[in-house]
JSON list of C-alpha atoms in Angstrom, two decimals:
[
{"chain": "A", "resi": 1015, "resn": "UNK", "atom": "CA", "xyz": [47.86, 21.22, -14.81]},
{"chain": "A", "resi": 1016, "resn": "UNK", "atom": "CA", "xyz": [48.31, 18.23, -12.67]},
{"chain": "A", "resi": 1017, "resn": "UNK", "atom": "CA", "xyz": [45.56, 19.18, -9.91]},
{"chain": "A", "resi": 1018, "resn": "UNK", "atom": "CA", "xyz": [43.13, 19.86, -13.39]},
{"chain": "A", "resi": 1019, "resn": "UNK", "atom": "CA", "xyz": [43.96, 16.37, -14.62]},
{"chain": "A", "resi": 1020, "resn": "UNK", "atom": "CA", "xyz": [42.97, 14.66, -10.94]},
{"chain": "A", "resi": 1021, "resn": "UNK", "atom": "CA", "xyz": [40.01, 16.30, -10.74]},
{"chain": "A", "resi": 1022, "resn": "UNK", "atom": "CA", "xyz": [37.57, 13.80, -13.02]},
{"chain": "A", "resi": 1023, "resn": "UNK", "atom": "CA", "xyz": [39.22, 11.57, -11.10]},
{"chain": "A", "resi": 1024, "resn": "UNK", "atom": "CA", "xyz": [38.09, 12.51, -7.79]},
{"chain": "A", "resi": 1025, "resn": "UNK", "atom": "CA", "xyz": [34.48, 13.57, -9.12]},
{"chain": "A", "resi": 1026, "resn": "UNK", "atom": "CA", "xyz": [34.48, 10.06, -9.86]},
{"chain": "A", "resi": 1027, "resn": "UNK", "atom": "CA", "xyz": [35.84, 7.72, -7.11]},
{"chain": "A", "resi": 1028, "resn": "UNK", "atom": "CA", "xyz": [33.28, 10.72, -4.77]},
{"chain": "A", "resi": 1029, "resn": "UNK", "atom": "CA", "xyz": [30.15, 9.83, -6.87]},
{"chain": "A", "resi": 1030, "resn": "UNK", "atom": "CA", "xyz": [31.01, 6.30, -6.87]},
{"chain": "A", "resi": 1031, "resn": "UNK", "atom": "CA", "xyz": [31.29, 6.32, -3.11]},
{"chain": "A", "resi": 1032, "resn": "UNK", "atom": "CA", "xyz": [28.42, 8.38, -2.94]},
{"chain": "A", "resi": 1033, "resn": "UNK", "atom": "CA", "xyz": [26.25, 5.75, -5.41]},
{"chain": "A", "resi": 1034, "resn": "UNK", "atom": "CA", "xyz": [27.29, 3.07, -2.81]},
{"chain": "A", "resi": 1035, "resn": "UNK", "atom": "CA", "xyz": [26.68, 4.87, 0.38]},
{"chain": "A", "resi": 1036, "resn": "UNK", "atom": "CA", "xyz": [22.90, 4.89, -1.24]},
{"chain": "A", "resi": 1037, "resn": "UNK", "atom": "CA", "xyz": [23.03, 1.46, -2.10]},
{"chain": "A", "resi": 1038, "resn": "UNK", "atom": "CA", "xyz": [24.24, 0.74, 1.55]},
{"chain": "A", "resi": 1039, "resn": "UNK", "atom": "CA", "xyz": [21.00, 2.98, 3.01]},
{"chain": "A", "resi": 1040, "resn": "UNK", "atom": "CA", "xyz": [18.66, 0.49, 0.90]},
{"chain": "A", "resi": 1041, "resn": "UNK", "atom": "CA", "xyz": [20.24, -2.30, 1.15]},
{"chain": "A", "resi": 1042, "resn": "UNK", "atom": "CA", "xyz": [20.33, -1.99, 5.04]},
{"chain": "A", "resi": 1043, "resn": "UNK", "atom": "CA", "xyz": [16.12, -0.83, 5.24]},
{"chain": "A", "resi": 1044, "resn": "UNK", "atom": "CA", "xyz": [15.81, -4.08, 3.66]},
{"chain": "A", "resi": 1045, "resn": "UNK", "atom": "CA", "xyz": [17.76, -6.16, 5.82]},
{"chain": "A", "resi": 1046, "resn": "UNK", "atom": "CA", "xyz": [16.06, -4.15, 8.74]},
{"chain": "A", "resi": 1047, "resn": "UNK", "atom": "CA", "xyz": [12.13, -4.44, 7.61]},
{"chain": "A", "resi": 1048, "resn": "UNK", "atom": "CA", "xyz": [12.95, -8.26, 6.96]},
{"chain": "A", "resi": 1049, "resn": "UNK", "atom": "CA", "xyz": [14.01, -8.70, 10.18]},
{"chain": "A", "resi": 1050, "resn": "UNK", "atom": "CA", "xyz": [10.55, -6.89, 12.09]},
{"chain": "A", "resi": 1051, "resn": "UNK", "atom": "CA", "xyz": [7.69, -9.19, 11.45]},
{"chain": "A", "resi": 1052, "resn": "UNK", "atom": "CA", "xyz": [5.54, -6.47, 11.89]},
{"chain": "A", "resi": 1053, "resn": "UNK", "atom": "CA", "xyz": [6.63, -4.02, 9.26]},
{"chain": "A", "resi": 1054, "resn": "UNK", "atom": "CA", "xyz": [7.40, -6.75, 6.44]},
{"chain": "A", "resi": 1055, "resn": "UNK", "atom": "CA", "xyz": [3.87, -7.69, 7.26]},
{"chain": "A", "resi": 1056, "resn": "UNK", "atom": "CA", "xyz": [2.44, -3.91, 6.98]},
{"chain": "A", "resi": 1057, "resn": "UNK", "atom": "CA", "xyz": [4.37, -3.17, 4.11]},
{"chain": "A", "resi": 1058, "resn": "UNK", "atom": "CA", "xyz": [4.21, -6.45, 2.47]},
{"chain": "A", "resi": 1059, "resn": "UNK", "atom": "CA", "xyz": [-0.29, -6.45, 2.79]},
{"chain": "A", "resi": 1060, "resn": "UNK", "atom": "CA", "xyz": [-0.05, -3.26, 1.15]},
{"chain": "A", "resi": 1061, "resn": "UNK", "atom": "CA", "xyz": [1.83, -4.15, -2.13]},
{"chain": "A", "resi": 1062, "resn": "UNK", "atom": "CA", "xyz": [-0.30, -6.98, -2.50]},
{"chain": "A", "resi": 1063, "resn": "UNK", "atom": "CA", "xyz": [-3.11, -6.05, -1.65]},
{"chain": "A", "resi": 1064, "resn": "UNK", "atom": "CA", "xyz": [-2.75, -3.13, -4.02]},
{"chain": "A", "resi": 1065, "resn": "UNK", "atom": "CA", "xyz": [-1.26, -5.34, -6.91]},
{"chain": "A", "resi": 1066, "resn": "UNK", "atom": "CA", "xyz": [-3.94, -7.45, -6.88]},
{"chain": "A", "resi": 1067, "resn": "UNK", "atom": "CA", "xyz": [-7.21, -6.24, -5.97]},
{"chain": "A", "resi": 1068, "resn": "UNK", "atom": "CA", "xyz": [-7.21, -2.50, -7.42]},
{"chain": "A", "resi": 1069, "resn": "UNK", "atom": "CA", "xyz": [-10.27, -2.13, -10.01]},
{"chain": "A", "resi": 1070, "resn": "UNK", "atom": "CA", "xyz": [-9.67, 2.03, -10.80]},
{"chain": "A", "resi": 1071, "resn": "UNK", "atom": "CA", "xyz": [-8.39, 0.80, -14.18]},
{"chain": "A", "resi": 1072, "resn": "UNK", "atom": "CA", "xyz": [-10.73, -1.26, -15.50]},
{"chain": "A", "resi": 1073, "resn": "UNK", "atom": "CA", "xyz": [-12.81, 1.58, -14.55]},
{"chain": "A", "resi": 1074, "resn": "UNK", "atom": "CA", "xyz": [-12.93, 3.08, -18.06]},
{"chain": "A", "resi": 1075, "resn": "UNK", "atom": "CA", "xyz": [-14.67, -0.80, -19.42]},
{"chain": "A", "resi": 1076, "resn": "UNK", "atom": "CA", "xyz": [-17.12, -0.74, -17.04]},
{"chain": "A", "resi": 1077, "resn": "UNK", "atom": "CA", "xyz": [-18.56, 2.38, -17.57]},
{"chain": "A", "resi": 1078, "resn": "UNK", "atom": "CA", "xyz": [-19.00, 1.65, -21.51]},
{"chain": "A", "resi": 1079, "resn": "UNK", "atom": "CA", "xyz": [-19.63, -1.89, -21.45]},
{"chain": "A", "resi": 1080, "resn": "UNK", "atom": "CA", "xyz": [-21.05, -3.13, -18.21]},
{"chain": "A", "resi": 1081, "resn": "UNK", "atom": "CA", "xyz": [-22.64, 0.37, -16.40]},
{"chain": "A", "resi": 1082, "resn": "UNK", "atom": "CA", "xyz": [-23.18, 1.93, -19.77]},
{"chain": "A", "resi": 1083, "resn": "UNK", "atom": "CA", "xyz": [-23.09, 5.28, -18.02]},
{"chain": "A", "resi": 1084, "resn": "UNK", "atom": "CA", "xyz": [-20.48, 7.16, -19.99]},
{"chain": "A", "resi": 1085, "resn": "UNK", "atom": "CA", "xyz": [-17.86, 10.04, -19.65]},
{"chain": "A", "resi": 1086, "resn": "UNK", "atom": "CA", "xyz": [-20.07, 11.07, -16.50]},
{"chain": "A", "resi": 1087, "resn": "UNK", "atom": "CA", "xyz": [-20.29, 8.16, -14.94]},
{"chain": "A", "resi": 1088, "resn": "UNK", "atom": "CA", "xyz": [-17.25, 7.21, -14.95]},
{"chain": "A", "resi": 1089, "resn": "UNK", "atom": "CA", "xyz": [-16.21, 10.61, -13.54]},
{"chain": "A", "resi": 1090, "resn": "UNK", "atom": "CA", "xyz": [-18.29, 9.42, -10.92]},
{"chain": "A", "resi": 1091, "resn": "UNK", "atom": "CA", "xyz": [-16.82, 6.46, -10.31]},
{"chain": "A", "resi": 1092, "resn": "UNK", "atom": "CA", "xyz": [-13.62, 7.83, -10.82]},
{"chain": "A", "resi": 1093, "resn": "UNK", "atom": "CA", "xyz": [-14.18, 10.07, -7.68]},
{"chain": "A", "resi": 1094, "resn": "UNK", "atom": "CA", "xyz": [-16.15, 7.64, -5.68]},
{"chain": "A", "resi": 1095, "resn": "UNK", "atom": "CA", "xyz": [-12.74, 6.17, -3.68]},
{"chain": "A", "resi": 1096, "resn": "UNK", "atom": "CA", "xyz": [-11.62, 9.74, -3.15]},
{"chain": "A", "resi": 1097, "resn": "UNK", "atom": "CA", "xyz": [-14.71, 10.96, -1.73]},
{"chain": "A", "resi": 1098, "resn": "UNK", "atom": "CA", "xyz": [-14.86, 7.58, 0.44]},
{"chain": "A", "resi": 1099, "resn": "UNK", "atom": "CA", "xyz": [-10.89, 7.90, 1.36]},
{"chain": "A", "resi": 1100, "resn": "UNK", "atom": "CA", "xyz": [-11.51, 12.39, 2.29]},
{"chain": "A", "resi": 1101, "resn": "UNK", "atom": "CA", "xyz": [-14.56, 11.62, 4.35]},
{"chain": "A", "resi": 1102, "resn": "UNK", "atom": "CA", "xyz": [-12.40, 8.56, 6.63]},
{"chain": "A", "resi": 1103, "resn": "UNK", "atom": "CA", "xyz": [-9.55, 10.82, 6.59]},
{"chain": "A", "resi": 1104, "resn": "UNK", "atom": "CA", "xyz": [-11.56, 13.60, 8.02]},
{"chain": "A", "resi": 1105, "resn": "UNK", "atom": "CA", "xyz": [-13.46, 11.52, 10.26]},
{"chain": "A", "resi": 1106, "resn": "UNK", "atom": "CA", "xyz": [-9.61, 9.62, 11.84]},
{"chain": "A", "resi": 1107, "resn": "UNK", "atom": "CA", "xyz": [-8.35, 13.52, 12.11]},
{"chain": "A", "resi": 1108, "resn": "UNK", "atom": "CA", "xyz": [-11.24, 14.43, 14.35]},
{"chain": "A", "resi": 1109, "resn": "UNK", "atom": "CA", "xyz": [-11.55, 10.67, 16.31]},
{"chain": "A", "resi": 1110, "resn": "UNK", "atom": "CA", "xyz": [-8.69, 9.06, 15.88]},
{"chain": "A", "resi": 1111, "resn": "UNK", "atom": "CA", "xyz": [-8.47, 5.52, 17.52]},
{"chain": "A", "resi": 1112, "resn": "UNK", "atom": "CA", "xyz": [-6.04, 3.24, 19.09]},
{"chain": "A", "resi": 1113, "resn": "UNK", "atom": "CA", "xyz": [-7.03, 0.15, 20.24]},
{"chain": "A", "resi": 1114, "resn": "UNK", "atom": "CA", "xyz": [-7.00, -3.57, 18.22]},
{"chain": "A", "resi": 1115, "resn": "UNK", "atom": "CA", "xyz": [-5.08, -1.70, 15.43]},
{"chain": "A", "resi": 1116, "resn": "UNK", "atom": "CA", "xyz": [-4.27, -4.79, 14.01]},
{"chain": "A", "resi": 1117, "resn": "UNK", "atom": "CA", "xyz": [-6.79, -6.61, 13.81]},
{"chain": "A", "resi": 1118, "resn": "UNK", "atom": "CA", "xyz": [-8.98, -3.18, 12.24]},
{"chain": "A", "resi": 1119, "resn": "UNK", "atom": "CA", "xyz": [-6.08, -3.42, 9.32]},
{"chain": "A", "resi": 1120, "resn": "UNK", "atom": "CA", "xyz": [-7.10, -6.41, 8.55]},
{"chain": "A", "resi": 1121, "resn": "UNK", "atom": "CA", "xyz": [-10.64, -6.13, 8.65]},
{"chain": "A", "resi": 1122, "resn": "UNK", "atom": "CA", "xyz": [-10.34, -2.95, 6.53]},
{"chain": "A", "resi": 1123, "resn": "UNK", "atom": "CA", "xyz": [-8.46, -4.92, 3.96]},
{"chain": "A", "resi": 1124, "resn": "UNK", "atom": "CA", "xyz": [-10.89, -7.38, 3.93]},
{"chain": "A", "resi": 1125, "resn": "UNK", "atom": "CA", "xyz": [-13.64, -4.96, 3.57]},
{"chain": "A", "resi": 1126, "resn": "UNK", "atom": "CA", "xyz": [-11.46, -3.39, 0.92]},
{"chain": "A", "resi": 1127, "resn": "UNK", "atom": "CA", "xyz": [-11.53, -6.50, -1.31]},
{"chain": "A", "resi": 1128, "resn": "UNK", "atom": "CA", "xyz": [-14.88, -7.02, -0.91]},
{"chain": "A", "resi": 1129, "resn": "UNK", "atom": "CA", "xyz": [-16.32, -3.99, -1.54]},
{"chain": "A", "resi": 1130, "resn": "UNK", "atom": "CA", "xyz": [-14.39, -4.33, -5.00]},
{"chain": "A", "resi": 1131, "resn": "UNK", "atom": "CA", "xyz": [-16.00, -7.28, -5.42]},
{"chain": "A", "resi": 1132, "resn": "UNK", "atom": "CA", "xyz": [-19.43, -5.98, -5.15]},
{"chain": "A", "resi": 1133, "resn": "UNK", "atom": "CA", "xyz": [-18.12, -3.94, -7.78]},
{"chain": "A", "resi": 1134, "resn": "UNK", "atom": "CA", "xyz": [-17.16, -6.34, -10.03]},
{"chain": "A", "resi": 1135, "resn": "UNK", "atom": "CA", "xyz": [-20.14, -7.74, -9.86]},
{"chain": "A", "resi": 1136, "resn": "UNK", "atom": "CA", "xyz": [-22.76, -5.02, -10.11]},
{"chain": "A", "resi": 1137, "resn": "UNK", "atom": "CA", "xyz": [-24.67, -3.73, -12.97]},
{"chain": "A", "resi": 1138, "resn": "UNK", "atom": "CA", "xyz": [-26.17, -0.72, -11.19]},
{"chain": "A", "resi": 1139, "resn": "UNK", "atom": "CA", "xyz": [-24.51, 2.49, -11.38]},
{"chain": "A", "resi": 1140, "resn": "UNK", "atom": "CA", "xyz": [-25.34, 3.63, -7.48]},
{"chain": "A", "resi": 1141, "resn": "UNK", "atom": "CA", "xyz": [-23.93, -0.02, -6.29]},
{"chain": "A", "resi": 1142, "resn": "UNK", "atom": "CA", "xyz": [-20.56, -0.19, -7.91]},
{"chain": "A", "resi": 1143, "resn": "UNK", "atom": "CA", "xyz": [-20.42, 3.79, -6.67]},
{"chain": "A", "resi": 1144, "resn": "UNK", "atom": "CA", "xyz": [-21.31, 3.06, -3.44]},
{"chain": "A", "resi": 1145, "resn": "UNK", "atom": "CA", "xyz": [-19.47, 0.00, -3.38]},
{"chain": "A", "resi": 1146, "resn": "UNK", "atom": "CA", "xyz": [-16.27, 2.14, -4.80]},
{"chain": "A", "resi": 1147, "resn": "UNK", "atom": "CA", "xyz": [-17.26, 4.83, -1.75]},
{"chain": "A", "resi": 1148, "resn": "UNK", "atom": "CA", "xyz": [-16.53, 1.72, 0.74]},
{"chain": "A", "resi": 1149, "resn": "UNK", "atom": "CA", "xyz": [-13.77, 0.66, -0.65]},
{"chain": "A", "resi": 1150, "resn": "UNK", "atom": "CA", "xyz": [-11.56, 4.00, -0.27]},
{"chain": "A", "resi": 1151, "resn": "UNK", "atom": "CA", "xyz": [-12.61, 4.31, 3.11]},
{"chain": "A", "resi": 1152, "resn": "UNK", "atom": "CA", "xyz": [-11.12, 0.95, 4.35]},
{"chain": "A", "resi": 1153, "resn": "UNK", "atom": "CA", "xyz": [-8.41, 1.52, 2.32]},
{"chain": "A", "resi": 1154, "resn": "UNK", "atom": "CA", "xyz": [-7.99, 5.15, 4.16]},
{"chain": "A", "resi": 1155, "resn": "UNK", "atom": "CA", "xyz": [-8.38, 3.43, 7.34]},
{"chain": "A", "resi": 1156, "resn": "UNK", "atom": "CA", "xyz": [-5.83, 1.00, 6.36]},
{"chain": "A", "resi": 1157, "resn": "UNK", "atom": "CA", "xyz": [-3.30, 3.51, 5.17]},
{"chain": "A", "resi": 1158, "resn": "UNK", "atom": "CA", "xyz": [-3.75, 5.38, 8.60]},
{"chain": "A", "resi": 1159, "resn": "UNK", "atom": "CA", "xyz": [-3.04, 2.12, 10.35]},
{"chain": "A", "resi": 1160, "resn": "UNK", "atom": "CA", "xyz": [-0.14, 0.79, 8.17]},
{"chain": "A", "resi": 1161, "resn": "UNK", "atom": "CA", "xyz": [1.99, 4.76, 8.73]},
{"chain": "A", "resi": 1162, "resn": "UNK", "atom": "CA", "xyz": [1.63, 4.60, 11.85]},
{"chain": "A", "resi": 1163, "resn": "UNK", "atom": "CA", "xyz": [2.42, 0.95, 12.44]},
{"chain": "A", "resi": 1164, "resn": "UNK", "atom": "CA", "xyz": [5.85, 1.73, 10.92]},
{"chain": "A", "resi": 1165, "resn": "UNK", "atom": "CA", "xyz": [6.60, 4.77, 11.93]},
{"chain": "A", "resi": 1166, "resn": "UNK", "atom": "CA", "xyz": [6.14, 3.62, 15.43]},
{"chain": "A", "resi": 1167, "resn": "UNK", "atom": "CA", "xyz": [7.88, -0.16, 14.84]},
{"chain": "A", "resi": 1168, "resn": "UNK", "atom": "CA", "xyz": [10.57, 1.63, 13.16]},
{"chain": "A", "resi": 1169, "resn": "UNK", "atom": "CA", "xyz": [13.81, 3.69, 15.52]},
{"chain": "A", "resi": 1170, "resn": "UNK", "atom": "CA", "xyz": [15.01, 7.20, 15.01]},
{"chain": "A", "resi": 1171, "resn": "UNK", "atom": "CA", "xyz": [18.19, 5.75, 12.61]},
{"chain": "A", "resi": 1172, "resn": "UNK", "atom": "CA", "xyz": [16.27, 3.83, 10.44]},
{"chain": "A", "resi": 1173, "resn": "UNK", "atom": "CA", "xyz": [12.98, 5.66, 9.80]},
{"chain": "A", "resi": 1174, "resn": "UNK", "atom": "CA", "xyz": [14.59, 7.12, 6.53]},
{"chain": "A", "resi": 1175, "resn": "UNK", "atom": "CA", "xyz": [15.49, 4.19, 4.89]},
{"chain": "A", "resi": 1176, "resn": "UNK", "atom": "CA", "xyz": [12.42, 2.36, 5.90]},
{"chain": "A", "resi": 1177, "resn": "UNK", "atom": "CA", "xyz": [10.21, 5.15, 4.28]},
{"chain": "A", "resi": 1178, "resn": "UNK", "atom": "CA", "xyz": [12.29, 4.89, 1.61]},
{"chain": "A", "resi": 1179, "resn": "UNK", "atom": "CA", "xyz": [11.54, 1.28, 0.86]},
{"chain": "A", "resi": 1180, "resn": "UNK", "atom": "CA", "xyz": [8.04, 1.93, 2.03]},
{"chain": "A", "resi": 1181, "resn": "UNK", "atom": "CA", "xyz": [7.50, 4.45, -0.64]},
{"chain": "A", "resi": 1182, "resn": "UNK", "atom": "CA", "xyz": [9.16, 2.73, -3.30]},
{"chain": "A", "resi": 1183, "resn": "UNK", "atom": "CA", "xyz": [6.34, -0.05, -2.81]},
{"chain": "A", "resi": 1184, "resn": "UNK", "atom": "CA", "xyz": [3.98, 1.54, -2.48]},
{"chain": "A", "resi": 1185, "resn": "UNK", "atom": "CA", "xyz": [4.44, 3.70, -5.91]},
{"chain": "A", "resi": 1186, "resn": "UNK", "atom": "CA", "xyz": [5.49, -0.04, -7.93]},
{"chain": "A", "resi": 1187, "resn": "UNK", "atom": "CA", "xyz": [2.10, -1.56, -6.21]},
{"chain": "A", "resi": 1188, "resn": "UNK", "atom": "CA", "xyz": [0.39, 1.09, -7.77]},
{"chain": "A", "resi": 1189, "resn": "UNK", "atom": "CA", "xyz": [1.50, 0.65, -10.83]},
{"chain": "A", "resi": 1190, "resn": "UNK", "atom": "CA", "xyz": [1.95, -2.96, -11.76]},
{"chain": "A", "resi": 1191, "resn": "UNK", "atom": "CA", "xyz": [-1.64, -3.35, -10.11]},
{"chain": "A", "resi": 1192, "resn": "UNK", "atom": "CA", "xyz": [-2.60, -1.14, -13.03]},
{"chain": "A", "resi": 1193, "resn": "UNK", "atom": "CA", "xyz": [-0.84, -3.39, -15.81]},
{"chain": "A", "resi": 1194, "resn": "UNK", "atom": "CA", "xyz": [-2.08, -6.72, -13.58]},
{"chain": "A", "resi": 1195, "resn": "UNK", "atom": "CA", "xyz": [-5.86, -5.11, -14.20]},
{"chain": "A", "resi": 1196, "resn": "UNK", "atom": "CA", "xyz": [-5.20, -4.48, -17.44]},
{"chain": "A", "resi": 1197, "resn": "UNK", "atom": "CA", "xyz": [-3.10, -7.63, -18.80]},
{"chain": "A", "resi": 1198, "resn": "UNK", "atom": "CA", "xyz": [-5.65, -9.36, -17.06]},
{"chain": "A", "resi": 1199, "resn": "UNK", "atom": "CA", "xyz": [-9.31, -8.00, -18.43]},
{"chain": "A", "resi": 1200, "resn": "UNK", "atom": "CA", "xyz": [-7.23, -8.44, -22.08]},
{"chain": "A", "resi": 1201, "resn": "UNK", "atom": "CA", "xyz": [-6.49, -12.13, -21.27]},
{"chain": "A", "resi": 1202, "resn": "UNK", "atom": "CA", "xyz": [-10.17, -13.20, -19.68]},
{"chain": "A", "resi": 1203, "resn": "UNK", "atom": "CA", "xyz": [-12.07, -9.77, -20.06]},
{"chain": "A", "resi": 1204, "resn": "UNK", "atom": "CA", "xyz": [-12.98, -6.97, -17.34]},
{"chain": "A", "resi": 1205, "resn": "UNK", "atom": "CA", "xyz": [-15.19, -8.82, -15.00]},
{"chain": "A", "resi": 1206, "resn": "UNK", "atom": "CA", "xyz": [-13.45, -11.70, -14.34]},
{"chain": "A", "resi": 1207, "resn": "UNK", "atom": "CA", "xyz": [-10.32, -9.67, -14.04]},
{"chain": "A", "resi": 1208, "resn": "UNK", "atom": "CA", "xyz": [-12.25, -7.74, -11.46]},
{"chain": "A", "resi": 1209, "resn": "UNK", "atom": "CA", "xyz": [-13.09, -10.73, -9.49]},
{"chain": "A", "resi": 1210, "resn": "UNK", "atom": "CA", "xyz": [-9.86, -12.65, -10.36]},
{"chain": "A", "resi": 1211, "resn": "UNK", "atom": "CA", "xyz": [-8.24, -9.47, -7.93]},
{"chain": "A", "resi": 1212, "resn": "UNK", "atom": "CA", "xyz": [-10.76, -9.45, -5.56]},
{"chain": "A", "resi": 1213, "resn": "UNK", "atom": "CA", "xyz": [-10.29, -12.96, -4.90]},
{"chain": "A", "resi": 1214, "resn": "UNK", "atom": "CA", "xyz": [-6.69, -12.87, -4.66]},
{"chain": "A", "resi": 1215, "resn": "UNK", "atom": "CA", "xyz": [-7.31, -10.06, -1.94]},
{"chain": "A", "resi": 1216, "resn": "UNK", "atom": "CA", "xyz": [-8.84, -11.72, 0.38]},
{"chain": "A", "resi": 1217, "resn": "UNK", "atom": "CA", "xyz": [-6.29, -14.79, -0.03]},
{"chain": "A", "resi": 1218, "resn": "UNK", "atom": "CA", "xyz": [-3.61, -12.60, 1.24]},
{"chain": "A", "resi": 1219, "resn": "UNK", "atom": "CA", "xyz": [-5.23, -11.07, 3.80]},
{"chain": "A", "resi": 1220, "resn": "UNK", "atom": "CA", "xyz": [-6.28, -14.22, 5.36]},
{"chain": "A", "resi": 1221, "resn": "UNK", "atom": "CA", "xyz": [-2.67, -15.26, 4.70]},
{"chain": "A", "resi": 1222, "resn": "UNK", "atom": "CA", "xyz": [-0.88, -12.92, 6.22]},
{"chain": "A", "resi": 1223, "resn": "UNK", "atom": "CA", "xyz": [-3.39, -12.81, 9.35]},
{"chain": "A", "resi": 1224, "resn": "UNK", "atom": "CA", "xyz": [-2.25, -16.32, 9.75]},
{"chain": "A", "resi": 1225, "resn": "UNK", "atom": "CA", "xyz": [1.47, -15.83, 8.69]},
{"chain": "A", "resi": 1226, "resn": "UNK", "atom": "CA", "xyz": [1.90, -12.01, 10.62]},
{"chain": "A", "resi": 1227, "resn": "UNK", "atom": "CA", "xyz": [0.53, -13.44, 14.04]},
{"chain": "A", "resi": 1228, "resn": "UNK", "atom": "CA", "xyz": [2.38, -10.43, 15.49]},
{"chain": "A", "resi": 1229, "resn": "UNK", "atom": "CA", "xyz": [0.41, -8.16, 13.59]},
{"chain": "A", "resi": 1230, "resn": "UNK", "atom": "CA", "xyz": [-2.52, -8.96, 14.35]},
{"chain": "A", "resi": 1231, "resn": "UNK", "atom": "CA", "xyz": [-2.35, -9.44, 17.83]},
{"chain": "A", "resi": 1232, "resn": "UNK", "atom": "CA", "xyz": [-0.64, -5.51, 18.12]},
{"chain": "A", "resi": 1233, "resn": "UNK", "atom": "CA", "xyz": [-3.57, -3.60, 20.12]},
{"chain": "A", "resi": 1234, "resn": "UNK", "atom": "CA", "xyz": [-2.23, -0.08, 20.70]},
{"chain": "A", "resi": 1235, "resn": "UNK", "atom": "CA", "xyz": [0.53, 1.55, 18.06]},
{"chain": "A", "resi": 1236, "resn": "UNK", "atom": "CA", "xyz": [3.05, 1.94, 21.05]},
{"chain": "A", "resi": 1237, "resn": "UNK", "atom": "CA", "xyz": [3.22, -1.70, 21.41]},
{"chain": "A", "resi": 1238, "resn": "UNK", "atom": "CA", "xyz": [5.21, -1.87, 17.85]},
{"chain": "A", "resi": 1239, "resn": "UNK", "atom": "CA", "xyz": [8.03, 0.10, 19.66]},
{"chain": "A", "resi": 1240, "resn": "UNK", "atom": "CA", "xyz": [11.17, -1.11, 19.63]},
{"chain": "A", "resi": 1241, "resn": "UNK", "atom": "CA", "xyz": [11.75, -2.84, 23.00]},
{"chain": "A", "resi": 1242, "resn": "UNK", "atom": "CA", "xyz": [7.80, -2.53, 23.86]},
{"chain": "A", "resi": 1243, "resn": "UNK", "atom": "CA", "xyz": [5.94, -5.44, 26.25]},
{"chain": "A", "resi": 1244, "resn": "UNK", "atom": "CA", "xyz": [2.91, -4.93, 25.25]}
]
């Protein structure tokens, strides 16, 4: 009766040592990615970028209002960054590349932001779906660069944690940019909400090109090793 009465008890104190074990992993990626320029600066373009320049919800507005192409055309549109992002993806799996990496993120980011706003501002359905088609491809070519930036910046004991973080950010990024777009085209309307992102895109990449000087200059992925001189 005694052992059945300190058994709660030990379920307990084991989760709760269990709960801050976790708490310990996080805690610790954090302090880690804080402490490599290059990864805070990888992960940190992505969220923001992300946040604030995505444009697939405001899709629905501006195939009624501005496009005026309806339920097709907007599954058009709707698959115009995945067909751009599959025909990258296939392209990096048969030539991959690795040279300037850093300063191709950036570019691709760039390109990313302003093929949404050629979006934003078109009124022709085969410009805002090509310009949609551009815009998944640099952000597939960005996505290749920014995995393997990290995986390669970050050591065996930390690569967990790191993607743990990495993928926590990137699923928030995804979905606040949504409610940004959103709050956004209710406060000033779709287009300026469109450009509004756009904008603030291409502020933070040209921010963090400046502020990540690291980054930028990294030219192959092996010199974000650990203990790498190149």
């Amino acid at each position: 009766i005694v052992l059945l009465r300190w058994v709660p008890v030990l379920y307990a104190e084991k989760m709760q040592a269990l709960e801050a074990t976790a708490w310990q992993r996080f805690t610790a990626g954090i302090r880690f990615i804080r402490s490599r320029p290059i990864i805070l600066g990888t992960i940190s373009l992505d969220l923001f970028a992300v946040l604030l320049g995505g444009v697939v919800a405001l899709l629905p507005i501006y195939a009624q209002e501005v496009l005026e192409v309806g339920p097709t055309g907007l599954g058009a549109l709707r698959s115009a960054m995945a067909l751009g992002e599959v025909t990258v993806g296939f392209y990096l799996s048969t030539r991959p590349f690795n040279r300037h990496v850093g300063m191709v993120m950036f570019i691709a980011v760039a390109i990313f932001g302003l093929a949404n706003l050629v979006f934003a501002l078109s009124s022709l359905f085969w410009l805002s779906f090509a310009a949609l088609l551009v815009a998944g491809g640099a952000d597939m070519v960005s996505m290749y660069i920014r995995s393997s930036l990290i995986q390669f910046s970050t050591p065996d004991a930390m690569r967990g944690r790191v993607n743990a973080v990495n993928m926590l950010f990137i699923g928030s990024s995804n979905e606040l940019g949504e409610f940004r777009a959103g709050t956004s085209a209710a406060w000033f309307g779709a287009v300026p909400a469109a450009l509004l992102g756009c904008f603030c895109t291409l502020a933070v990449t040209g921010g963090w090109m400046l502020g990540f000087k690291s980054l930028r200059q990294v030219d192959r992925f092996e010199d974000a090793a650990p203990g790498s001189k190149g």
